[in-house]
Amino acid sequence: MTRALFIVDVQNDFTEGGALGVTGGDAVAAAITRHLREHAGDYEIIVASRDWHHGDHDNGGHFAVDEPDYVDTWPVHCVADTAGAEYDPELDVSAVTHHVKKGQGVPAYSLFEGTTEEGHAVADLLTQHGVVDVDIVGIATDYCVRASALDAIAHGRRVRILTDLVAGVAEESSAAALAELAHAGAALAASTDR
C-alpha cells in the first residue's frame, strides 16, 4: 500500500456549536467514521490533524485582538486541552495511526505545518512509509483542507479529495477551493469511488 488518509481538523470548534462551526461538520465526522470502518485497511497510514492553539496569547496574530476579519484573524478557537480542540465525538479515531497538532503559537492551516506527538513532520512520515497517494477529508474545505491538499501536491503526492467527506465555511469559497485544487492536479471523487 502506498496510500495515506489525511483527516483534517474534525474538531468540536469547527463543527456545529463550536467557535467556528461549519454547517455539516457533525455529518462529515460521522461519514468519515463510516469510511474508516469500511476502508481503514486501504491505507498505509491514517493521519488526523488538530488545531492546537495557545490560550494565553494571539498565536502570532491568528486570534483577533478586536474584531476578526475571518481571513487572517479569527475568534479564539481550538485552545489546547479544551473541549473545543478535541475531536468531534462523531469521529472515531481508533484507526488513526498518527495524530498531528498544528498552530501551537503560530497561524497554521496545512496539516504539513504540524507535527506528530513524537515530533515528526508529516512530510517525513509520508517518505518513511512510501506514501505516493493521499486521500484528504475533513474541515474546512476552503481553508485547512485546501492548504493541506496544496502542500501534499507540492510534496509530490497524488492527491484525491473525497468531496462527500469535507465541509466548508461557505458554499462559494468551498467551490472555488475545489476548482483550485483540481487545477493544481488533485482528483475530486466520492468516497464510494474506488
PDB file of C-alpha atoms in Angstrom:
ATOM      1  CA  MET A   1       0.000   0.000   0.000  1.00  0.00           C
ATOM      2  CA  THR A   2       1.204   3.468  -0.813  1.00  0.00           C
ATOM      3  CA  ARG A   3      -1.909   5.443   0.148  1.00  0.00           C
ATOM      4  CA  ALA A   4      -2.497   7.648   3.182  1.00  0.00           C
ATOM      5  CA  LEU A   5      -5.653   9.244   4.544  1.00  0.00           C
ATOM      6  CA  PHE A   6      -5.490  12.771   5.942  1.00  0.00           C
ATOM      7  CA  ILE A   7      -8.328  13.707   8.308  1.00  0.00           C
ATOM      8  CA  VAL A   8      -8.100  17.477   8.668  1.00  0.00           C
ATOM      9  CA  ASP A   9      -9.315  19.302  11.790  1.00  0.00           C
ATOM     10  CA  VAL A  10     -12.544  17.444  12.591  1.00  0.00           C
ATOM     11  CA  GLN A  11     -12.781  19.211  15.939  1.00  0.00           C
ATOM     12  CA  ASN A  12     -15.565  20.471  18.162  1.00  0.00           C
ATOM     13  CA  ASP A  13     -14.806  24.134  17.462  1.00  0.00           C
ATOM     14  CA  PHE A  14     -15.198  23.505  13.711  1.00  0.00           C
ATOM     15  CA  THR A  15     -18.457  21.540  13.894  1.00  0.00           C
ATOM     16  CA  GLU A  16     -21.935  22.728  14.815  1.00  0.00           C
ATOM     17  CA  GLY A  17     -21.992  24.709  18.056  1.00  0.00           C
ATOM     18  CA  GLY A  18     -18.244  25.377  18.032  1.00  0.00           C
ATOM     19  CA  ALA A  19     -16.452  28.727  17.960  1.00  0.00           C
ATOM     20  CA  LEU A  20     -16.075  28.443  14.156  1.00  0.00           C
ATOM     21  CA  GLY A  21     -18.604  25.713  13.466  1.00  0.00           C
ATOM     22  CA  VAL A  22     -19.409  24.866   9.868  1.00  0.00           C
ATOM     23  CA  THR A  23     -22.724  23.528   8.657  1.00  0.00           C
ATOM     24  CA  GLY A  24     -22.482  19.804   8.032  1.00  0.00           C
ATOM     25  CA  GLY A  25     -19.471  19.312  10.284  1.00  0.00           C
ATOM     26  CA  ASP A  26     -21.053  16.669  12.502  1.00  0.00           C
ATOM     27  CA  ALA A  27     -22.382  14.812   9.463  1.00  0.00           C
ATOM     28  CA  VAL A  28     -18.920  14.795   7.895  1.00  0.00           C
ATOM     29  CA  ALA A  29     -17.425  13.467  11.148  1.00  0.00           C
ATOM     30  CA  ALA A  30     -19.932  10.607  11.173  1.00  0.00           C
ATOM     31  CA  ALA A  31     -19.382   9.902   7.469  1.00  0.00           C
ATOM     32  CA  ILE A  32     -15.596   9.762   7.959  1.00  0.00           C
ATOM     33  CA  THR A  33     -16.158   7.241  10.763  1.00  0.00           C
ATOM     34  CA  ARG A  34     -18.212   5.068   8.396  1.00  0.00           C
ATOM     35  CA  HIS A  35     -15.492   5.389   5.748  1.00  0.00           C
ATOM     36  CA  LEU A  36     -12.860   4.284   8.264  1.00  0.00           C
ATOM     37  CA  ARG A  37     -14.906   1.271   9.319  1.00  0.00           C
ATOM     38  CA  GLU A  38     -15.078   0.112   5.706  1.00  0.00           C
ATOM     39  CA  HIS A  39     -11.727   1.279   4.332  1.00  0.00           C
ATOM     40  CA  ALA A  40      -9.129   1.794   7.091  1.00  0.00           C
ATOM     41  CA  GLY A  41      -7.290  -1.225   5.735  1.00  0.00           C
ATOM     42  CA  ASP A  42      -6.834   0.552   2.389  1.00  0.00           C
ATOM     43  CA  TYR A  43      -4.350   2.986   3.942  1.00  0.00           C
ATOM     44  CA  GLU A  44      -0.720   2.568   4.958  1.00  0.00           C
ATOM     45  CA  ILE A  45      -1.128   5.423   7.455  1.00  0.00           C
ATOM     46  CA  ILE A  46      -4.065   7.498   8.681  1.00  0.00           C
ATOM     47  CA  VAL A  47      -3.104  10.975   9.859  1.00  0.00           C
ATOM     48  CA  ALA A  48      -5.515  13.201  11.798  1.00  0.00           C
ATOM     49  CA  SER A  49      -4.711  16.847  12.480  1.00  0.00           C
ATOM     50  CA  ARG A  50      -5.974  19.272  15.080  1.00  0.00           C
ATOM     51  CA  ASP A  51      -5.520  22.983  15.572  1.00  0.00           C
ATOM     52  CA  TRP A  52      -3.875  23.232  18.980  1.00  0.00           C
ATOM     53  CA  HIS A  53      -3.529  26.895  19.856  1.00  0.00           C
ATOM     54  CA  HIS A  54      -2.174  28.591  22.955  1.00  0.00           C
ATOM     55  CA  GLY A  55      -4.832  30.188  25.120  1.00  0.00           C
ATOM     56  CA  ASP A  56      -2.698  32.920  26.659  1.00  0.00           C
ATOM     57  CA  HIS A  57      -1.806  34.998  23.557  1.00  0.00           C
ATOM     58  CA  ASP A  58      -2.866  35.752  19.980  1.00  0.00           C
ATOM     59  CA  ASN A  59      -0.874  32.911  18.380  1.00  0.00           C
ATOM     60  CA  GLY A  60       1.141  35.106  16.067  1.00  0.00           C
ATOM     61  CA  GLY A  61      -1.830  37.287  15.172  1.00  0.00           C
ATOM     62  CA  HIS A  62      -4.107  34.331  14.401  1.00  0.00           C
ATOM     63  CA  PHE A  63      -6.558  35.246  17.167  1.00  0.00           C
ATOM     64  CA  ALA A  64      -8.180  38.640  16.684  1.00  0.00           C
ATOM     65  CA  VAL A  65      -7.408  41.210  19.358  1.00  0.00           C
ATOM     66  CA  ASP A  66     -10.512  43.193  18.403  1.00  0.00           C
ATOM     67  CA  GLU A  67     -12.827  42.197  15.551  1.00  0.00           C
ATOM     68  CA  PRO A  68     -11.754  39.181  13.448  1.00  0.00           C
ATOM     69  CA  ASP A  69     -11.579  39.670   9.685  1.00  0.00           C
ATOM     70  CA  TYR A  70     -12.236  35.948   9.027  1.00  0.00           C
ATOM     71  CA  VAL A  71      -9.378  35.934   6.526  1.00  0.00           C
ATOM     72  CA  ASP A  72      -6.228  36.228   8.614  1.00  0.00           C
ATOM     73  CA  THR A  73      -7.661  36.771  12.100  1.00  0.00           C
ATOM     74  CA  TRP A  74     -10.228  34.620  13.870  1.00  0.00           C
ATOM     75  CA  PRO A  75     -12.148  34.348  17.118  1.00  0.00           C
ATOM     76  CA  VAL A  76     -10.458  32.260  19.813  1.00  0.00           C
ATOM     77  CA  HIS A  77     -10.769  28.586  18.835  1.00  0.00           C
ATOM     78  CA  CYS A  78      -9.181  25.169  19.410  1.00  0.00           C
ATOM     79  CA  VAL A  79      -7.256  26.177  22.510  1.00  0.00           C
ATOM     80  CA  ALA A  80      -5.015  23.315  23.644  1.00  0.00           C
ATOM     81  CA  ASP A  81      -6.540  20.929  26.165  1.00  0.00           C
ATOM     82  CA  THR A  82     -10.051  22.407  25.915  1.00  0.00           C
ATOM     83  CA  ALA A  83     -13.227  20.726  24.692  1.00  0.00           C
ATOM     84  CA  GLY A  84     -13.188  22.863  21.538  1.00  0.00           C
ATOM     85  CA  ALA A  85      -9.840  21.411  20.485  1.00  0.00           C
ATOM     86  CA  GLU A  86     -10.933  17.793  20.911  1.00  0.00           C
ATOM     87  CA  TYR A  87     -12.072  15.635  18.024  1.00  0.00           C
ATOM     88  CA  ASP A  88     -15.784  15.772  17.242  1.00  0.00           C
ATOM     89  CA  PRO A  89     -17.472  12.925  19.154  1.00  0.00           C
ATOM     90  CA  GLU A  90     -18.900  11.578  15.877  1.00  0.00           C
ATOM     91  CA  LEU A  91     -15.339  10.881  14.680  1.00  0.00           C
ATOM     92  CA  ASP A  92     -13.965   7.506  15.768  1.00  0.00           C
ATOM     93  CA  VAL A  93     -10.174   7.926  15.804  1.00  0.00           C
ATOM     94  CA  SER A  94      -9.333   4.355  16.818  1.00  0.00           C
ATOM     95  CA  ALA A  95      -7.903   3.625  13.331  1.00  0.00           C
ATOM     96  CA  VAL A  96      -5.758   6.795  13.266  1.00  0.00           C
ATOM     97  CA  THR A  97      -2.067   5.913  13.191  1.00  0.00           C
ATOM     98  CA  HIS A  98      -0.660   9.431  13.669  1.00  0.00           C
ATOM     99  CA  HIS A  99      -2.120  12.439  15.490  1.00  0.00           C
ATOM    100  CA  VAL A 100      -0.804  15.830  14.384  1.00  0.00           C
ATOM    101  CA  LYS A 101      -1.069  19.101  16.297  1.00  0.00           C
ATOM    102  CA  LYS A 102      -0.655  22.371  14.417  1.00  0.00           C
ATOM    103  CA  GLY A 103      -0.705  26.020  15.424  1.00  0.00           C
ATOM    104  CA  GLN A 104       0.874  25.932  18.874  1.00  0.00           C
ATOM    105  CA  GLY A 105       1.640  29.630  18.953  1.00  0.00           C
ATOM    106  CA  VAL A 106       1.537  30.489  15.245  1.00  0.00           C
ATOM    107  CA  PRO A 107      -1.072  30.561  12.463  1.00  0.00           C
ATOM    108  CA  ALA A 108      -1.251  27.176  10.743  1.00  0.00           C
ATOM    109  CA  TYR A 109      -3.685  25.927   8.137  1.00  0.00           C
ATOM    110  CA  SER A 110      -1.965  22.976   6.483  1.00  0.00           C
ATOM    111  CA  LEU A 111      -1.604  19.633   8.195  1.00  0.00           C
ATOM    112  CA  PHE A 112       2.027  19.775   6.981  1.00  0.00           C
ATOM    113  CA  GLU A 113       2.639  22.661   9.404  1.00  0.00           C
ATOM    114  CA  GLY A 114       2.064  20.372  12.380  1.00  0.00           C
ATOM    115  CA  THR A 115       3.990  17.568  13.992  1.00  0.00           C
ATOM    116  CA  THR A 116       3.082  14.215  15.460  1.00  0.00           C
ATOM    117  CA  GLU A 117       3.046  13.641  19.193  1.00  0.00           C
ATOM    118  CA  GLU A 118       6.572  12.237  18.756  1.00  0.00           C
ATOM    119  CA  GLY A 119       7.718  15.406  16.965  1.00  0.00           C
ATOM    120  CA  HIS A 120       7.798  14.015  13.414  1.00  0.00           C
ATOM    121  CA  ALA A 121       6.939  16.135  10.369  1.00  0.00           C
ATOM    122  CA  VAL A 122       4.166  14.863   8.114  1.00  0.00           C
ATOM    123  CA  ALA A 123       6.374  15.052   5.019  1.00  0.00           C
ATOM    124  CA  ASP A 124       8.853  12.720   6.717  1.00  0.00           C
ATOM    125  CA  LEU A 125       6.062  10.290   7.635  1.00  0.00           C
ATOM    126  CA  LEU A 126       4.993  10.077   4.006  1.00  0.00           C
ATOM    127  CA  THR A 127       8.532   9.342   2.876  1.00  0.00           C
ATOM    128  CA  GLN A 128       9.151   6.854   5.664  1.00  0.00           C
ATOM    129  CA  HIS A 129       6.018   4.887   4.752  1.00  0.00           C
ATOM    130  CA  GLY A 130       6.473   5.138   0.985  1.00  0.00           C
ATOM    131  CA  VAL A 131       3.224   7.040   0.535  1.00  0.00           C
ATOM    132  CA  VAL A 132       2.527   8.129  -3.033  1.00  0.00           C
ATOM    133  CA  ASP A 133      -1.240   8.745  -2.920  1.00  0.00           C
ATOM    134  CA  VAL A 134      -3.134  10.800  -0.349  1.00  0.00           C
ATOM    135  CA  ASP A 135      -6.886  10.942   0.215  1.00  0.00           C
ATOM    136  CA  ILE A 136      -7.980  14.067   2.078  1.00  0.00           C
ATOM    137  CA  VAL A 137     -11.149  14.603   4.132  1.00  0.00           C
ATOM    138  CA  GLY A 138     -12.230  16.981   6.871  1.00  0.00           C
ATOM    139  CA  ILE A 139     -12.858  20.631   7.688  1.00  0.00           C
ATOM    140  CA  ALA A 140     -12.856  23.225   6.268  1.00  0.00           C
ATOM    141  CA  THR A 141     -12.791  22.694   2.525  1.00  0.00           C
ATOM    142  CA  ASP A 142     -11.946  26.325   1.825  1.00  0.00           C
ATOM    143  CA  TYR A 143      -9.195  26.674   4.445  1.00  0.00           C
ATOM    144  CA  CYS A 144      -7.317  23.807   6.073  1.00  0.00           C
ATOM    145  CA  VAL A 145      -8.373  21.073   3.637  1.00  0.00           C
ATOM    146  CA  ARG A 146      -7.319  23.339   0.766  1.00  0.00           C
ATOM    147  CA  ALA A 147      -3.964  24.215   2.369  1.00  0.00           C
ATOM    148  CA  SER A 148      -3.203  20.593   3.266  1.00  0.00           C
ATOM    149  CA  ALA A 149      -4.009  19.400  -0.255  1.00  0.00           C
ATOM    150  CA  LEU A 150      -1.876  22.072  -1.904  1.00  0.00           C
ATOM    151  CA  ASP A 151       1.042  21.141   0.341  1.00  0.00           C
ATOM    152  CA  ALA A 152       0.619  17.433  -0.419  1.00  0.00           C
ATOM    153  CA  ILE A 153       0.740  18.247  -4.143  1.00  0.00           C
ATOM    154  CA  ALA A 154       3.816  20.423  -3.556  1.00  0.00           C
ATOM    155  CA  HIS A 155       5.428  17.432  -1.824  1.00  0.00           C
ATOM    156  CA  GLY A 156       4.914  15.371  -4.977  1.00  0.00           C
ATOM    157  CA  ARG A 157       1.968  13.267  -3.852  1.00  0.00           C
ATOM    158  CA  ARG A 158      -1.061  12.328  -5.930  1.00  0.00           C
ATOM    159  CA  VAL A 159      -3.999  13.841  -4.095  1.00  0.00           C
ATOM    160  CA  ARG A 160      -7.652  12.901  -4.084  1.00  0.00           C
ATOM    161  CA  ILE A 161     -10.256  14.995  -2.248  1.00  0.00           C
ATOM    162  CA  LEU A 162     -13.185  12.855  -1.105  1.00  0.00           C
ATOM    163  CA  THR A 163     -15.809  15.504  -1.731  1.00  0.00           C
ATOM    164  CA  ASP A 164     -18.584  13.847   0.296  1.00  0.00           C
ATOM    165  CA  LEU A 165     -16.308  13.813   3.354  1.00  0.00           C
ATOM    166  CA  VAL A 166     -15.484  17.528   3.534  1.00  0.00           C
ATOM    167  CA  ALA A 167     -17.402  20.542   4.842  1.00  0.00           C
ATOM    168  CA  GLY A 168     -16.607  24.174   4.155  1.00  0.00           C
ATOM    169  CA  VAL A 169     -17.207  27.568   5.677  1.00  0.00           C
ATOM    170  CA  ALA A 170     -19.140  28.881   2.665  1.00  0.00           C
ATOM    171  CA  GLU A 171     -20.503  27.305  -0.488  1.00  0.00           C
ATOM    172  CA  GLU A 172     -18.882  29.760  -2.906  1.00  0.00           C
ATOM    173  CA  SER A 173     -15.409  29.693  -1.352  1.00  0.00           C
ATOM    174  CA  SER A 174     -15.550  25.900  -1.000  1.00  0.00           C
ATOM    175  CA  ALA A 175     -16.427  25.504  -4.683  1.00  0.00           C
ATOM    176  CA  ALA A 176     -13.579  27.870  -5.574  1.00  0.00           C
ATOM    177  CA  ALA A 177     -11.168  25.860  -3.398  1.00  0.00           C
ATOM    178  CA  LEU A 178     -12.151  22.581  -5.061  1.00  0.00           C
ATOM    179  CA  ALA A 179     -11.740  24.168  -8.503  1.00  0.00           C
ATOM    180  CA  GLU A 180      -8.300  25.465  -7.498  1.00  0.00           C
ATOM    181  CA  LEU A 181      -7.283  22.039  -6.216  1.00  0.00           C
ATOM    182  CA  ALA A 182      -8.473  20.322  -9.378  1.00  0.00           C
ATOM    183  CA  HIS A 183      -6.487  22.832 -11.439  1.00  0.00           C
ATOM    184  CA  ALA A 184      -3.428  22.093  -9.274  1.00  0.00           C
ATOM    185  CA  GLY A 185      -3.759  18.388 -10.049  1.00  0.00           C
ATOM    186  CA  ALA A 186      -5.956  16.944  -7.313  1.00  0.00           C
ATOM    187  CA  ALA A 187      -8.633  14.436  -8.233  1.00  0.00           C
ATOM    188  CA  LEU A 188     -12.135  15.129  -6.912  1.00  0.00           C
ATOM    189  CA  ALA A 189     -14.001  11.938  -6.093  1.00  0.00           C
ATOM    190  CA  ALA A 190     -16.688  10.490  -3.859  1.00  0.00           C
ATOM    191  CA  SER A 191     -15.635   8.151  -1.077  1.00  0.00           C
ATOM    192  CA  THR A 192     -17.583   5.395  -2.824  1.00  0.00           C
ATOM    193  CA  ASP A 193     -15.379   5.675  -5.937  1.00  0.00           C
ATOM    194  CA  ARG A 194     -12.677   3.035  -5.998  1.00  0.00           C
TER     195      ARG A 194
END
